[in-house]
mmCIF file of C-alpha atoms in Angstrom:
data_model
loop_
_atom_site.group_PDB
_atom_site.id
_atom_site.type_symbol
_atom_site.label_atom_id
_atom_site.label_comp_id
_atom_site.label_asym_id
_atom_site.label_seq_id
_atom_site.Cartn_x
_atom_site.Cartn_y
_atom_site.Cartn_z
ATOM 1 C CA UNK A 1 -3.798 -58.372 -26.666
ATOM 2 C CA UNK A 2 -0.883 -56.822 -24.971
ATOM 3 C CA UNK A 3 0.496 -53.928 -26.477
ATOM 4 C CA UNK A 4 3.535 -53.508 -23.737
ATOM 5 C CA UNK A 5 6.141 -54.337 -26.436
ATOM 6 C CA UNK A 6 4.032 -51.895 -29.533
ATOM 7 C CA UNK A 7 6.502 -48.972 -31.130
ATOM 8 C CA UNK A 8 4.849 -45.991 -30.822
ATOM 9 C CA UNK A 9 5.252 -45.491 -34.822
ATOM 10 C CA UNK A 10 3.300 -48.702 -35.235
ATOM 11 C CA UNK A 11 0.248 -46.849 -34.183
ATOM 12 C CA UNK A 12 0.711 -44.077 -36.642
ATOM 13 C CA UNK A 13 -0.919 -42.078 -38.388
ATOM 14 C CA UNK A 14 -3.634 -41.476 -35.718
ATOM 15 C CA UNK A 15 -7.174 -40.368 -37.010
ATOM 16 C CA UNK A 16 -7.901 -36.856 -35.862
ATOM 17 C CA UNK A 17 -10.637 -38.430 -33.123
ATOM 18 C CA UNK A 18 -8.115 -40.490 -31.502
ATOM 19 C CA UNK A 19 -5.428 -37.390 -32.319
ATOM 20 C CA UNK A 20 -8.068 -35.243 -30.583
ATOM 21 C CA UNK A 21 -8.747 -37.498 -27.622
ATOM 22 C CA UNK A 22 -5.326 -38.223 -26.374
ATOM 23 C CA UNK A 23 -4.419 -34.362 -26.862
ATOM 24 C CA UNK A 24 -7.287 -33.659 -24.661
ATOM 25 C CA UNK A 25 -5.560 -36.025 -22.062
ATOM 26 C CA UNK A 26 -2.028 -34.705 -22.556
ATOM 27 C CA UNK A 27 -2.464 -31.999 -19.398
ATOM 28 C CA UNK A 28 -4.237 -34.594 -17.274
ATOM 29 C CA UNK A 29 -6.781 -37.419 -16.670
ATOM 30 C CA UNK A 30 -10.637 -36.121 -18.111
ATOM 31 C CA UNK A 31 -13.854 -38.196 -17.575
ATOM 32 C CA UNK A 32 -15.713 -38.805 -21.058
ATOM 33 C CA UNK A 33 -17.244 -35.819 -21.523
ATOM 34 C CA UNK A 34 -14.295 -33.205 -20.613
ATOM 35 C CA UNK A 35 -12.568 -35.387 -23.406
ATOM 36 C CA UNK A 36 -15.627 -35.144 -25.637
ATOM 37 C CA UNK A 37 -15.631 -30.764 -25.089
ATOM 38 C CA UNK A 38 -11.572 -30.471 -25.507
ATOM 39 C CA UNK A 39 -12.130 -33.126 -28.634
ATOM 40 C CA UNK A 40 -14.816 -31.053 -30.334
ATOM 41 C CA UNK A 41 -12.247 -28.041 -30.597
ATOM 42 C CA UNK A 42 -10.778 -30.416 -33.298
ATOM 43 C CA UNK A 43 -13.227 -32.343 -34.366
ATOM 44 C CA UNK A 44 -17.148 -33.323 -34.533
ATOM 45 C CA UNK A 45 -17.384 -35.722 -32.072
ATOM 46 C CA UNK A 46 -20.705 -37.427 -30.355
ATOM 47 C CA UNK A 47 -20.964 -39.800 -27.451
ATOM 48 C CA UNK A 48 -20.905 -42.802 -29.690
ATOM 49 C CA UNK A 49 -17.740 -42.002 -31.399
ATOM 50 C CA UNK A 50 -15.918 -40.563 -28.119
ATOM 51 C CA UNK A 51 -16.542 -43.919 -26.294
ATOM 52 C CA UNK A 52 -15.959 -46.279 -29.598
ATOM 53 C CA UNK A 53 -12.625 -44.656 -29.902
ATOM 54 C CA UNK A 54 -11.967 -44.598 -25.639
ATOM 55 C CA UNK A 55 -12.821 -48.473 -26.362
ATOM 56 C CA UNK A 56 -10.426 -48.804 -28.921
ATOM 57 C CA UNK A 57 -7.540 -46.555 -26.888
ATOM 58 C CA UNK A 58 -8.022 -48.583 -23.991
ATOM 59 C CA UNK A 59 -8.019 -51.990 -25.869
ATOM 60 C CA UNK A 60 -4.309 -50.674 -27.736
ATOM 61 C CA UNK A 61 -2.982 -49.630 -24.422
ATOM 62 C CA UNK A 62 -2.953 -46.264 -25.253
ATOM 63 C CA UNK A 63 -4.696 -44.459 -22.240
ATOM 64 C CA UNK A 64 -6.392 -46.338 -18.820
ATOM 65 C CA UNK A 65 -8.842 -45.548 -16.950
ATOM 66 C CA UNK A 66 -7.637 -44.100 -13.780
ATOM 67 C CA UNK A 67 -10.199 -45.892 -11.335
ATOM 68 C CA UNK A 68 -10.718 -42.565 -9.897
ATOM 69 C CA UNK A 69 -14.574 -41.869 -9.982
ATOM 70 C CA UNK A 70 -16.401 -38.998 -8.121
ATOM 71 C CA UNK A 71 -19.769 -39.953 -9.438
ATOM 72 C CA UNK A 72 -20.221 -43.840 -10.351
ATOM 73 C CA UNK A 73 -21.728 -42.802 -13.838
ATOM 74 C CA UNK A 74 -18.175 -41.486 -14.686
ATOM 75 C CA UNK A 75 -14.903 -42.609 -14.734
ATOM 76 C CA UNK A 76 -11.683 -40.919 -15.499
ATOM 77 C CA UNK A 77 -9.270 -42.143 -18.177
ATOM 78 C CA UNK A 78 -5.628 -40.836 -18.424
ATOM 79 C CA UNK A 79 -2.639 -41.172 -21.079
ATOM 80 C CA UNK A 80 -0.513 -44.420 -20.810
ATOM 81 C CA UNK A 81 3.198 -43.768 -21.439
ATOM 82 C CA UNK A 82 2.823 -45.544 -24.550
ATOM 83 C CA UNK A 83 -0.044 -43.503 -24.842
ATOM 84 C CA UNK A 84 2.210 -40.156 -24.321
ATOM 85 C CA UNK A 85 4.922 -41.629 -27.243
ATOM 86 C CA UNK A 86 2.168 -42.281 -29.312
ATOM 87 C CA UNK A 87 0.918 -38.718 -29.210
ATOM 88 C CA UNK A 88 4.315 -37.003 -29.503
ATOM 89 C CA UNK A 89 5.220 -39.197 -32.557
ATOM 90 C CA UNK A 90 2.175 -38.085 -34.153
ATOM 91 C CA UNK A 91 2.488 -34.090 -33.215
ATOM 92 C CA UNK A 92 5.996 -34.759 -34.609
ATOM 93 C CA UNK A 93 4.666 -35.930 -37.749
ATOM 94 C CA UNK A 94 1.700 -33.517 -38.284
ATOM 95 C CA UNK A 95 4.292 -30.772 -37.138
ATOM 96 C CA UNK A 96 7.271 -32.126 -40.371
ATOM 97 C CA UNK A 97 4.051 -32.183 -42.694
ATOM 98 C CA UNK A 98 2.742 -28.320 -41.658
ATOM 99 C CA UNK A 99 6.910 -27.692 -41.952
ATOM 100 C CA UNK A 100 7.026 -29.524 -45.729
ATOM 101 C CA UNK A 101 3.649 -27.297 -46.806
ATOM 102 C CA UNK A 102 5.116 -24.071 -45.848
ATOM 103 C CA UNK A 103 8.201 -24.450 -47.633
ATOM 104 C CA UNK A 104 5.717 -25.378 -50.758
ATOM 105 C CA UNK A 105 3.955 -22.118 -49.784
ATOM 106 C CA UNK A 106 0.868 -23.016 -48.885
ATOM 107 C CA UNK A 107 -1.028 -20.472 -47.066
ATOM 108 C CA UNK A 108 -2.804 -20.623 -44.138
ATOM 109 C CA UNK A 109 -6.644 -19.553 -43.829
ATOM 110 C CA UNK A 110 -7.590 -16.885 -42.204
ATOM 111 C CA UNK A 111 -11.329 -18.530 -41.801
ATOM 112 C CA UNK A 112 -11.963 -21.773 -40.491
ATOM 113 C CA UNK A 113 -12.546 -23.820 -43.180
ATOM 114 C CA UNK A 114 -15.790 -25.557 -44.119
ATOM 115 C CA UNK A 115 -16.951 -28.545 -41.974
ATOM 116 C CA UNK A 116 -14.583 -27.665 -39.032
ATOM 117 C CA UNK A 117 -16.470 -26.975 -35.840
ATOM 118 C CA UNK A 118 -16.569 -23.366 -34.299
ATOM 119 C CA UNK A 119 -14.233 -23.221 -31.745
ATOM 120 C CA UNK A 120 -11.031 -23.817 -33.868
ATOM 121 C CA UNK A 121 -8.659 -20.960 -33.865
ATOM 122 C CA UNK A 122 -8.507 -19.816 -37.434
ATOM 123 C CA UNK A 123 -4.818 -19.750 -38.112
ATOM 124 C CA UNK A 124 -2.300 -22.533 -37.698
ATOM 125 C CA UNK A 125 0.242 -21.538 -35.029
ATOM 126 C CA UNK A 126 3.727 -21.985 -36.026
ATOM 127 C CA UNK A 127 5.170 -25.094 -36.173
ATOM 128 C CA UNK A 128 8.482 -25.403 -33.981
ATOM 129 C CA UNK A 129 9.579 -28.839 -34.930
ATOM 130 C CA UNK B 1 -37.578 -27.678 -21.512
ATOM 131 C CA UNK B 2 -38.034 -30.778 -19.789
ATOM 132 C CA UNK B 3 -35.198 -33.321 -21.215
ATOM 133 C CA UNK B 4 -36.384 -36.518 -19.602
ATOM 134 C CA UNK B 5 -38.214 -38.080 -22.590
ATOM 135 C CA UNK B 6 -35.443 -36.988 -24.962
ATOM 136 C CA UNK B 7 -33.130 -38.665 -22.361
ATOM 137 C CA UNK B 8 -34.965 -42.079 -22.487
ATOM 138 C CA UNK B 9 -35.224 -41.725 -26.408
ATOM 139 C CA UNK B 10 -31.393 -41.576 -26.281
ATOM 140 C CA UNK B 11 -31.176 -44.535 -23.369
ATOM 141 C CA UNK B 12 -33.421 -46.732 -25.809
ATOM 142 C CA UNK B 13 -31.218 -46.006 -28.820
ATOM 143 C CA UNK B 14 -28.380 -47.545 -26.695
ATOM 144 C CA UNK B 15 -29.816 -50.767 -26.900
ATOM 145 C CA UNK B 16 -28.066 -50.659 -30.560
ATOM 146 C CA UNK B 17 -24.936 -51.339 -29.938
ATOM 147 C CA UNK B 18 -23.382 -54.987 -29.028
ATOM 148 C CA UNK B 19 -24.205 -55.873 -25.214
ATOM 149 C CA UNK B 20 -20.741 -55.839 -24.193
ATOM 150 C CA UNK B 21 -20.198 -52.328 -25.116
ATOM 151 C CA UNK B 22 -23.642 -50.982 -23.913
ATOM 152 C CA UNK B 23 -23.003 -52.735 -20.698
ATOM 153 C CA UNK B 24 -19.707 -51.376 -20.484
ATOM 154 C CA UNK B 25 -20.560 -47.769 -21.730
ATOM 155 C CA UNK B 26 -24.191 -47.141 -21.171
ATOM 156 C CA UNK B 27 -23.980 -45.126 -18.231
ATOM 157 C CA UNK B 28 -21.692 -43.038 -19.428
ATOM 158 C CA UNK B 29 -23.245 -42.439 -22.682
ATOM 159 C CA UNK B 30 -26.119 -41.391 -20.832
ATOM 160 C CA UNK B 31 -24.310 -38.893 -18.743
ATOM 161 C CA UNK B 32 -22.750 -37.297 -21.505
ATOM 162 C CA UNK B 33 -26.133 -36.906 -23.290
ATOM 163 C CA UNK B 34 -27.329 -35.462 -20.250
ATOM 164 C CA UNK B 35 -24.462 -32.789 -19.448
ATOM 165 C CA UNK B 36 -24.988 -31.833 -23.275
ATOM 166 C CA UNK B 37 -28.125 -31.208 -22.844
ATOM 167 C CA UNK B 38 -27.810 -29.129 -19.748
ATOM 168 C CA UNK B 39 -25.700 -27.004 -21.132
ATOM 169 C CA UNK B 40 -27.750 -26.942 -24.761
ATOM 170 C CA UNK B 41 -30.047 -24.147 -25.373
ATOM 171 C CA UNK B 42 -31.370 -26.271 -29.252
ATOM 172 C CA UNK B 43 -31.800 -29.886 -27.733
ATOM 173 C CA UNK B 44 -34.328 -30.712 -31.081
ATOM 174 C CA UNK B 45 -30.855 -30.400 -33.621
ATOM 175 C CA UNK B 46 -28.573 -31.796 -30.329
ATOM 176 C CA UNK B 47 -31.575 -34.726 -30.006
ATOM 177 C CA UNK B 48 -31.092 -35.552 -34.091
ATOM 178 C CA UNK B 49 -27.132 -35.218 -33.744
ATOM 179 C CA UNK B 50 -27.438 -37.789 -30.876
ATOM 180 C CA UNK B 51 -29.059 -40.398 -32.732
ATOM 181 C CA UNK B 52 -27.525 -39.825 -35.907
ATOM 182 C CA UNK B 53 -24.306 -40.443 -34.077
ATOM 183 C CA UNK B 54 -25.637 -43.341 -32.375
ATOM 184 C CA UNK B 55 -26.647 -45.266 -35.150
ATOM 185 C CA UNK B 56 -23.264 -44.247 -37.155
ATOM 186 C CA UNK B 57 -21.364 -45.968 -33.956
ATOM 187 C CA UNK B 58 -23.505 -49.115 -33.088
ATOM 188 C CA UNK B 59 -22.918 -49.772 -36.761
ATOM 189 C CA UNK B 60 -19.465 -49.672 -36.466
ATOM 190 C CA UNK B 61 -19.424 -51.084 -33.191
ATOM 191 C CA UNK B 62 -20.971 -54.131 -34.603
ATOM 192 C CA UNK B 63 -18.695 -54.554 -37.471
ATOM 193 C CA UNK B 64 -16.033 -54.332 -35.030
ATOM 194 C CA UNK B 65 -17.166 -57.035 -32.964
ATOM 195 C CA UNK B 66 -17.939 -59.718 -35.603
ATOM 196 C CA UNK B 67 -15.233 -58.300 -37.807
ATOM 197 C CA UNK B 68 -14.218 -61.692 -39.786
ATOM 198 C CA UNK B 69 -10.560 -60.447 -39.893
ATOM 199 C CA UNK B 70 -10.237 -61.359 -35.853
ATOM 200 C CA UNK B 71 -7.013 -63.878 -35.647
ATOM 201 C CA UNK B 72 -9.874 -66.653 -33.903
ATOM 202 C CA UNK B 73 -12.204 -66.163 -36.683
ATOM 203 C CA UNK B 74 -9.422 -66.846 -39.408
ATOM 204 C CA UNK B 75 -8.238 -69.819 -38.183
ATOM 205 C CA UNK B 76 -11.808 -71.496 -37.690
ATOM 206 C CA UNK B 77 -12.546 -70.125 -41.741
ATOM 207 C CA UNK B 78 -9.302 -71.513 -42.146
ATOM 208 C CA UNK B 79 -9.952 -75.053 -40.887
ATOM 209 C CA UNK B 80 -13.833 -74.825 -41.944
ATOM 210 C CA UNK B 81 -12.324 -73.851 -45.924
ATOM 211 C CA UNK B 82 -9.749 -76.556 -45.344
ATOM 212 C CA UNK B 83 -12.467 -79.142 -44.896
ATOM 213 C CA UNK B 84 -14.791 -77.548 -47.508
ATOM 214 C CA UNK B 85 -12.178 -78.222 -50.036
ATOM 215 C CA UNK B 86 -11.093 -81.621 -48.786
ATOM 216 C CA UNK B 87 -14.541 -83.071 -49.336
ATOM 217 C CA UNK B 88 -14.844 -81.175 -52.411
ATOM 218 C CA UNK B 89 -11.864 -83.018 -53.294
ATOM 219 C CA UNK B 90 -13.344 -86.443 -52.382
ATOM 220 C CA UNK B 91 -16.182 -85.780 -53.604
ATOM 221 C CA UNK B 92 -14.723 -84.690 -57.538
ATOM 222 C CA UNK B 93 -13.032 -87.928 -56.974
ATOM 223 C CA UNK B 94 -15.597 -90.174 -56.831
ATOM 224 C CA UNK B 95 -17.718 -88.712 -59.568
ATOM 225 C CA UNK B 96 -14.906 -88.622 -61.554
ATOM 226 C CA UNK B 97 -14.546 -92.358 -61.173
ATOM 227 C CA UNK B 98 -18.082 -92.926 -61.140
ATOM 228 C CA UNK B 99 -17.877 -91.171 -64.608
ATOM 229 C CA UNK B 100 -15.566 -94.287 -65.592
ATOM 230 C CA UNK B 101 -17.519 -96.907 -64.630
ATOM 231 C CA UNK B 102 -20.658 -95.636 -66.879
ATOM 232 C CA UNK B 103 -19.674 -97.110 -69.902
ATOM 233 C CA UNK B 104 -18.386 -100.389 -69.031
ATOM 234 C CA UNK B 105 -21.340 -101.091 -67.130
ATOM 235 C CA UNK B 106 -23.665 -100.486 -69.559
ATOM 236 C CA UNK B 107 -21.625 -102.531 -71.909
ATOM 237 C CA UNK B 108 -21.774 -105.467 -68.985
ATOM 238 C CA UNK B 109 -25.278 -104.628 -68.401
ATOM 239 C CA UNK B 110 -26.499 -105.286 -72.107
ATOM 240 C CA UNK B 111 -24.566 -108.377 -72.384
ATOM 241 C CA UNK B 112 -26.138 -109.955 -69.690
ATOM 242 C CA UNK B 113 -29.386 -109.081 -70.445
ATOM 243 C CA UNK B 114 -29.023 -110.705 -74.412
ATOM 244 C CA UNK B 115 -25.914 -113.243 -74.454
ATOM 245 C CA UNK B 116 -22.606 -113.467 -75.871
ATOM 246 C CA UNK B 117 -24.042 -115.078 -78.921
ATOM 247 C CA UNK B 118 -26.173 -111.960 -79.715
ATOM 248 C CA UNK B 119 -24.647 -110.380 -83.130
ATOM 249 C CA UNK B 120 -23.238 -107.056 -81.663
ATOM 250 C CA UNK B 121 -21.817 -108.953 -78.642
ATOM 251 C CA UNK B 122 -20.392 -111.103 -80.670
ATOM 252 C CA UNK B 123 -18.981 -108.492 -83.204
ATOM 253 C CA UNK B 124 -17.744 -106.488 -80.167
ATOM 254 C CA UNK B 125 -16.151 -109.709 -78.941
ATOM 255 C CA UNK B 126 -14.214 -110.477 -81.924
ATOM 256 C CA UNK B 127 -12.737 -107.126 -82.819
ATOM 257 C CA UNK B 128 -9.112 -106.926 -82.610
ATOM 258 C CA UNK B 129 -7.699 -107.521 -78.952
ATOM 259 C CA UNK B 130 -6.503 -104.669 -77.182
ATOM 260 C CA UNK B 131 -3.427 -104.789 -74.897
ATOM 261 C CA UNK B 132 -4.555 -103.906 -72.034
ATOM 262 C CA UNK B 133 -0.606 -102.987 -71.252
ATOM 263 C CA UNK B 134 -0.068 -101.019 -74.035
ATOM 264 C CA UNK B 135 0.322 -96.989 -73.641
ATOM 265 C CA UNK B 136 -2.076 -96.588 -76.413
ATOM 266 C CA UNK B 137 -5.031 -98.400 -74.554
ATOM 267 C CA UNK B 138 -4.236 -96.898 -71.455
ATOM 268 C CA UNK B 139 -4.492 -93.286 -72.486
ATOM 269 C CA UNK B 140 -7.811 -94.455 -74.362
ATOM 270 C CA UNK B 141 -11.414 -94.414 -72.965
ATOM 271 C CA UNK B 142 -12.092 -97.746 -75.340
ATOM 272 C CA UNK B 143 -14.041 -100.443 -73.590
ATOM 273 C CA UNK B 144 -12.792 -103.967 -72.726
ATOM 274 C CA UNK B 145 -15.450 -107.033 -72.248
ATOM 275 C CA UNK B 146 -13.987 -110.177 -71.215
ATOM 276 C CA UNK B 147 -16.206 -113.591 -70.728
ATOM 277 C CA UNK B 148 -15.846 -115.827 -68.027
ATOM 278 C CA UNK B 149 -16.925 -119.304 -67.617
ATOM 279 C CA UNK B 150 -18.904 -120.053 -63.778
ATOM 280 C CA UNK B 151 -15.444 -121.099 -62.696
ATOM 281 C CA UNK B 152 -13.572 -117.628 -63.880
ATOM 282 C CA UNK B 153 -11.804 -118.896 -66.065
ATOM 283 C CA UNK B 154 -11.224 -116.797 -69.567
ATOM 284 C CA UNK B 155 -13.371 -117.834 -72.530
ATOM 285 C CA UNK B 156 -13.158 -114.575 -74.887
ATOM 286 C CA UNK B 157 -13.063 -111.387 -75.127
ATOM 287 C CA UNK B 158 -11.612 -108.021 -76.955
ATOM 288 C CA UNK B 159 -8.920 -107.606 -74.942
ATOM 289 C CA UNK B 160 -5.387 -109.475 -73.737
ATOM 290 C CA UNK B 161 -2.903 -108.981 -70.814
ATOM 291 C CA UNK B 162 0.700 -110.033 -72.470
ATOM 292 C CA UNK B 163 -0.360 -111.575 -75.055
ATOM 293 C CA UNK B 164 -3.051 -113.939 -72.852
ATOM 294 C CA UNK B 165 -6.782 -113.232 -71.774
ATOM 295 C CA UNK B 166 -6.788 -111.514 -68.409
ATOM 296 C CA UNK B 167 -7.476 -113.928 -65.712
ATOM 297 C CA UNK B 168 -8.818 -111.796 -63.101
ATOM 298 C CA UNK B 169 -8.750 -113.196 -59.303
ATOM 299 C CA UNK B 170 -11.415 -115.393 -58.225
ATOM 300 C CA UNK B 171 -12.796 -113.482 -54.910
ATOM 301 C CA UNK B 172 -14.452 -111.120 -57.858
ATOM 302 C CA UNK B 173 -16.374 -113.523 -59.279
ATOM 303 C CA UNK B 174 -17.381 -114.284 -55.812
ATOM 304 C CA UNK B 175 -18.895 -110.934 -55.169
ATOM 305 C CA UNK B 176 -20.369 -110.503 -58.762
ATOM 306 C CA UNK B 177 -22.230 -113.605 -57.676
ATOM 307 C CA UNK B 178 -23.490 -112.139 -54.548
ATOM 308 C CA UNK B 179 -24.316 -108.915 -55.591
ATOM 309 C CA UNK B 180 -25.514 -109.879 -59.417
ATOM 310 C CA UNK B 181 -23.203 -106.626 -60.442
ATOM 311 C CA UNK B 182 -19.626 -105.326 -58.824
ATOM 312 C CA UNK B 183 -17.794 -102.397 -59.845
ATOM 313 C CA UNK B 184 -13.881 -102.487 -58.851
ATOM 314 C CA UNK B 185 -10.657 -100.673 -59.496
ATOM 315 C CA UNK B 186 -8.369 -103.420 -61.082
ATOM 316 C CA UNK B 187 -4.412 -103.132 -60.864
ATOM 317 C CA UNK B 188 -2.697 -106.070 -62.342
ATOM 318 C CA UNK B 189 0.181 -104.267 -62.543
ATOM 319 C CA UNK B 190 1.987 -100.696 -61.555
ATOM 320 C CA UNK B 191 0.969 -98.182 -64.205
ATOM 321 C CA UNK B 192 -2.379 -100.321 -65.192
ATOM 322 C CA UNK B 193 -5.726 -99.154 -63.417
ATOM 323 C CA UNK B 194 -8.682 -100.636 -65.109
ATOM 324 C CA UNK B 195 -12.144 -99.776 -64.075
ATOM 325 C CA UNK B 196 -14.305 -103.001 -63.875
ATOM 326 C CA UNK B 197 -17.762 -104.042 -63.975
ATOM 327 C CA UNK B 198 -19.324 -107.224 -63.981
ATOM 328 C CA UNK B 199 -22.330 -109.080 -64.323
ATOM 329 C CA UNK B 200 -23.862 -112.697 -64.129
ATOM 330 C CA UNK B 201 -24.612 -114.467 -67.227
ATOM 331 C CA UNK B 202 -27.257 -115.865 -67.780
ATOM 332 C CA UNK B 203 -25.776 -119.536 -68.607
ATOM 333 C CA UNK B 204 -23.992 -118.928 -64.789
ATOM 334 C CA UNK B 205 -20.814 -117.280 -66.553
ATOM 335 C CA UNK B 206 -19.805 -113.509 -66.407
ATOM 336 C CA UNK B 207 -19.156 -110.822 -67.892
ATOM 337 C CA UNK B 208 -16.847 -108.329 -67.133
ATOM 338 C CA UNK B 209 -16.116 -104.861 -69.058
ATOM 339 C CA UNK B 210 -13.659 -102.065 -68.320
ATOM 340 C CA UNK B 211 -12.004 -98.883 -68.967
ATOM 341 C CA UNK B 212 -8.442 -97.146 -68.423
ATOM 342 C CA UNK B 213 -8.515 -95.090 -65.215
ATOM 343 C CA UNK B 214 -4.992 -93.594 -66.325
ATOM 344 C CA UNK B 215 -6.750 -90.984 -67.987
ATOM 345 C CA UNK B 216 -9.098 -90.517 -65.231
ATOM 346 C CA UNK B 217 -6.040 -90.072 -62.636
ATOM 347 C CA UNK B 218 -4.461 -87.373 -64.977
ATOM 348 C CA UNK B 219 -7.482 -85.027 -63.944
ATOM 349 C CA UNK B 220 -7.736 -86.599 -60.317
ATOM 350 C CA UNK B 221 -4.378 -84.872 -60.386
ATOM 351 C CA UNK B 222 -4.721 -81.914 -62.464
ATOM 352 C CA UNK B 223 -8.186 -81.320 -60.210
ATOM 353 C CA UNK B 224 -5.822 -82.172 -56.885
ATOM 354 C CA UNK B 225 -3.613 -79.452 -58.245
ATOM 355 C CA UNK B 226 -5.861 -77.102 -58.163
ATOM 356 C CA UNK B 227 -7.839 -77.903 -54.957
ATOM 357 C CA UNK B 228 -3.994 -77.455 -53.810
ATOM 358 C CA UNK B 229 -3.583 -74.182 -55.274
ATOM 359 C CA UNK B 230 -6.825 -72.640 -54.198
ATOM 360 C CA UNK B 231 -6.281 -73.817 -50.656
ATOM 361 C CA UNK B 232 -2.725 -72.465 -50.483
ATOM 362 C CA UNK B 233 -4.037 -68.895 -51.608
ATOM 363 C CA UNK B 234 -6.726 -69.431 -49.357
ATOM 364 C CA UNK B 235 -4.037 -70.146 -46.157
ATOM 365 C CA UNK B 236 -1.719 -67.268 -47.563
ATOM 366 C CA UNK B 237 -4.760 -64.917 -47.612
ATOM 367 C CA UNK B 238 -5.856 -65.893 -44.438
ATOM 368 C CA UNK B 239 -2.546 -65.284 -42.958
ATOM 369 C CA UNK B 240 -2.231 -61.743 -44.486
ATOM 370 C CA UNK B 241 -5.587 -60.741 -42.886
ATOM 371 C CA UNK B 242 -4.600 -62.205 -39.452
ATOM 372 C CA UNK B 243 -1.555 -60.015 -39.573
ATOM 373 C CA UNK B 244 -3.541 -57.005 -40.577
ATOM 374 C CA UNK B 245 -6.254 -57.466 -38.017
ATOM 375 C CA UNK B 246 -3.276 -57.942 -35.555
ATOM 376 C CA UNK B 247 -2.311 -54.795 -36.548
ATOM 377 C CA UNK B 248 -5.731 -53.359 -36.689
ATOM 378 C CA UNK B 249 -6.494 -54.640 -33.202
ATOM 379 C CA UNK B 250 -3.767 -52.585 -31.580
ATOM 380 C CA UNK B 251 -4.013 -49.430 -33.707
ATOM 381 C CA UNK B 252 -7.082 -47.795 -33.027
ATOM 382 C CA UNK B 253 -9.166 -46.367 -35.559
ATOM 383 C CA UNK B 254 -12.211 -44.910 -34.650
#
């Protein structure tokens, strides 16, 4: 199905796999399991979830492989520019909720909190949206 | 520790997801297993996390793929549901008018097996005359039995069609001839449907007995009305999902 005519917003929210994946595209095309090692500092993510969701991605338009391989097991996938919307309309909206919870006061943790991989930094950096 | 037969563990767990995906993905998969466990020092929990992840995503793979909410699967449930009702519809009709012709042809059935002259016949015979015109009859499930002589023409019977003994036309006593018994939908006149059966005297005569179908056609139509209903829902659902699995299509959601 073509996507070329899909508003960024229509895509939103994103689930924090694909949130995860496309952020670990944002500085440049990755082969699967660069994705999958940038992902996990998000999220728990295993080969079956990282490619279900790549299928998905590639099927909304939302990243492409580059057709770039150095090893013909691999191939390298990069953000589409819908792809790139997609992601900044989603960091916007992540970054207005973080802004609406600290003017509740909610406090950040100082400890990663259960069922979040190692690897995430254990405070929330400031939001500048 | 040697990874290999952890590898091909992995490789044959694979073969769970849909071919299109495993042929599209396999390699892959497999080289990510393998650069994990290169750089794994635990490959028993990374072996178990593997799997359990595999079988999580061939699951979902699978839904995905014969997910019934796909636009091309709606519209064949659409046109298969569409004909499921339509001959559900038939079918309803034609016991409901099958219904209808029960009690008139046993009436028509027991009079040719004994004769007019036989004392309930002949009671039934000279009751008072129905109109066969008259709203009363019409919304009633009372019987009718009319006798014919072998030409057609009336000779009695409990029931009168303004005022005069229904003459009914002659290709039916035809086919009752033919076929000993005939069962027919009779419409002498706009408004009037009378179900009729008939049967072969013995003395060469017939015998014909009916029923109102108005009432009948009341719940053809109160049954069409809801066949209608149920298949409109039906559409409108149908149409909801397509635009959700439109929308699911090109939002991912892993």
């Amino acid at each position: 199905m073509s996507t070329s005519t899909a508003s960024p917003t229509d895509h939103l929210p994103l689930t924090p796999a694909v949130f995860a994946i496309l952020l670990a595209l944002a500085d440049g095309e990755k082969h699967g399991y660069a994705i999958m090692l940038e992902a996990r500092q998000h999220i728990a993510m295993g080969p079956g979830t990282l490619y279900g969701s790549i299928d998905r991605l590639l099927a909304a338009g939302l990243i492409a492989e580059t057709g770039f391989t150095d090893d013909e097991r691999r191939r390298y996938y990069r953000l589409s520019a819908l792809g790139s919307q997609v992601l900044a309309a989603e960091t916007t909206r992540l970054a207005q909720s973080v802004k609406r919870a600290r003017s509740k006061g909610v406090r950040v943790l100082t400890r990663a909190p259960f069922g979040i991989p190692a690897g995430i930094p254990a405070s929330i950096p400031e939001s500048r949206a | 520790m040697n990874t290999q037969p952890r590898l091909r563990l992995y490789a044959l767990a694979l073969h769970l997801y849909p071919a299109a995906f495993r042929a599209r993905y396999a390699d892959e998969m497999l080289d990510t297993a393998r650069l994990e466990y290169t750089r794994s020092s635990h490959p028993p929990p990374l072996t178990a996390s593997l799997l359990s992840d595999t079988v999580r995503s061939a699951l979902r793979e699978h839904l995905r793929a014969a997910t019934p909410t796909r636009p091309g699967y709606l519209a064949a449930f659409a046109l298969f549901f569409s004909f499921v009702l339509l001959a559900v519809a038939i079918f309803s009709q034609q016991v409901l008018r099958r219904g209808v012709d029960r009690q008139p042809a046993r009436l028509a059935e027991t009079i040719a097996r004994t004769s007019p002259q036989d004392p309930s016949t002949a009671a039934t015979l000279a009751a008072p005359k129905q109109e066969i015109s008259s709203p009363a009859w019409l919304k009633s499930s009372d019987p009718i039995v009319l006798i014919y002589d072998p030409s057609g023409q009336p000779v009695s019977g409990n029931a009168i069609l303004h005022g005069t003994l229904p003459r009914l036309p002659h290709g039916i006593f035809n086919t009752i001839r033919d076929r000993r018994e005939f069962r027919v939908t009779w419409q002498p006149r706009v408004g009037i449907r009378v179900a009729l059966t008939g049967a072969v005297l013995p003395s060469g005569g017939f015998v014909v007995a009916g029923q109102s179908l108005n009432a009948n056609d009341a719940r053809y139509i109160r049954l069409h009305a809801i066949v209608l209903w149920i298949w409109a829902f039906a559409m409108l659902a149908c149409a909801i999902l397509a635009l959700f699995a439109r929308k699911q299509i090109r939002t991912p959601t892993p």
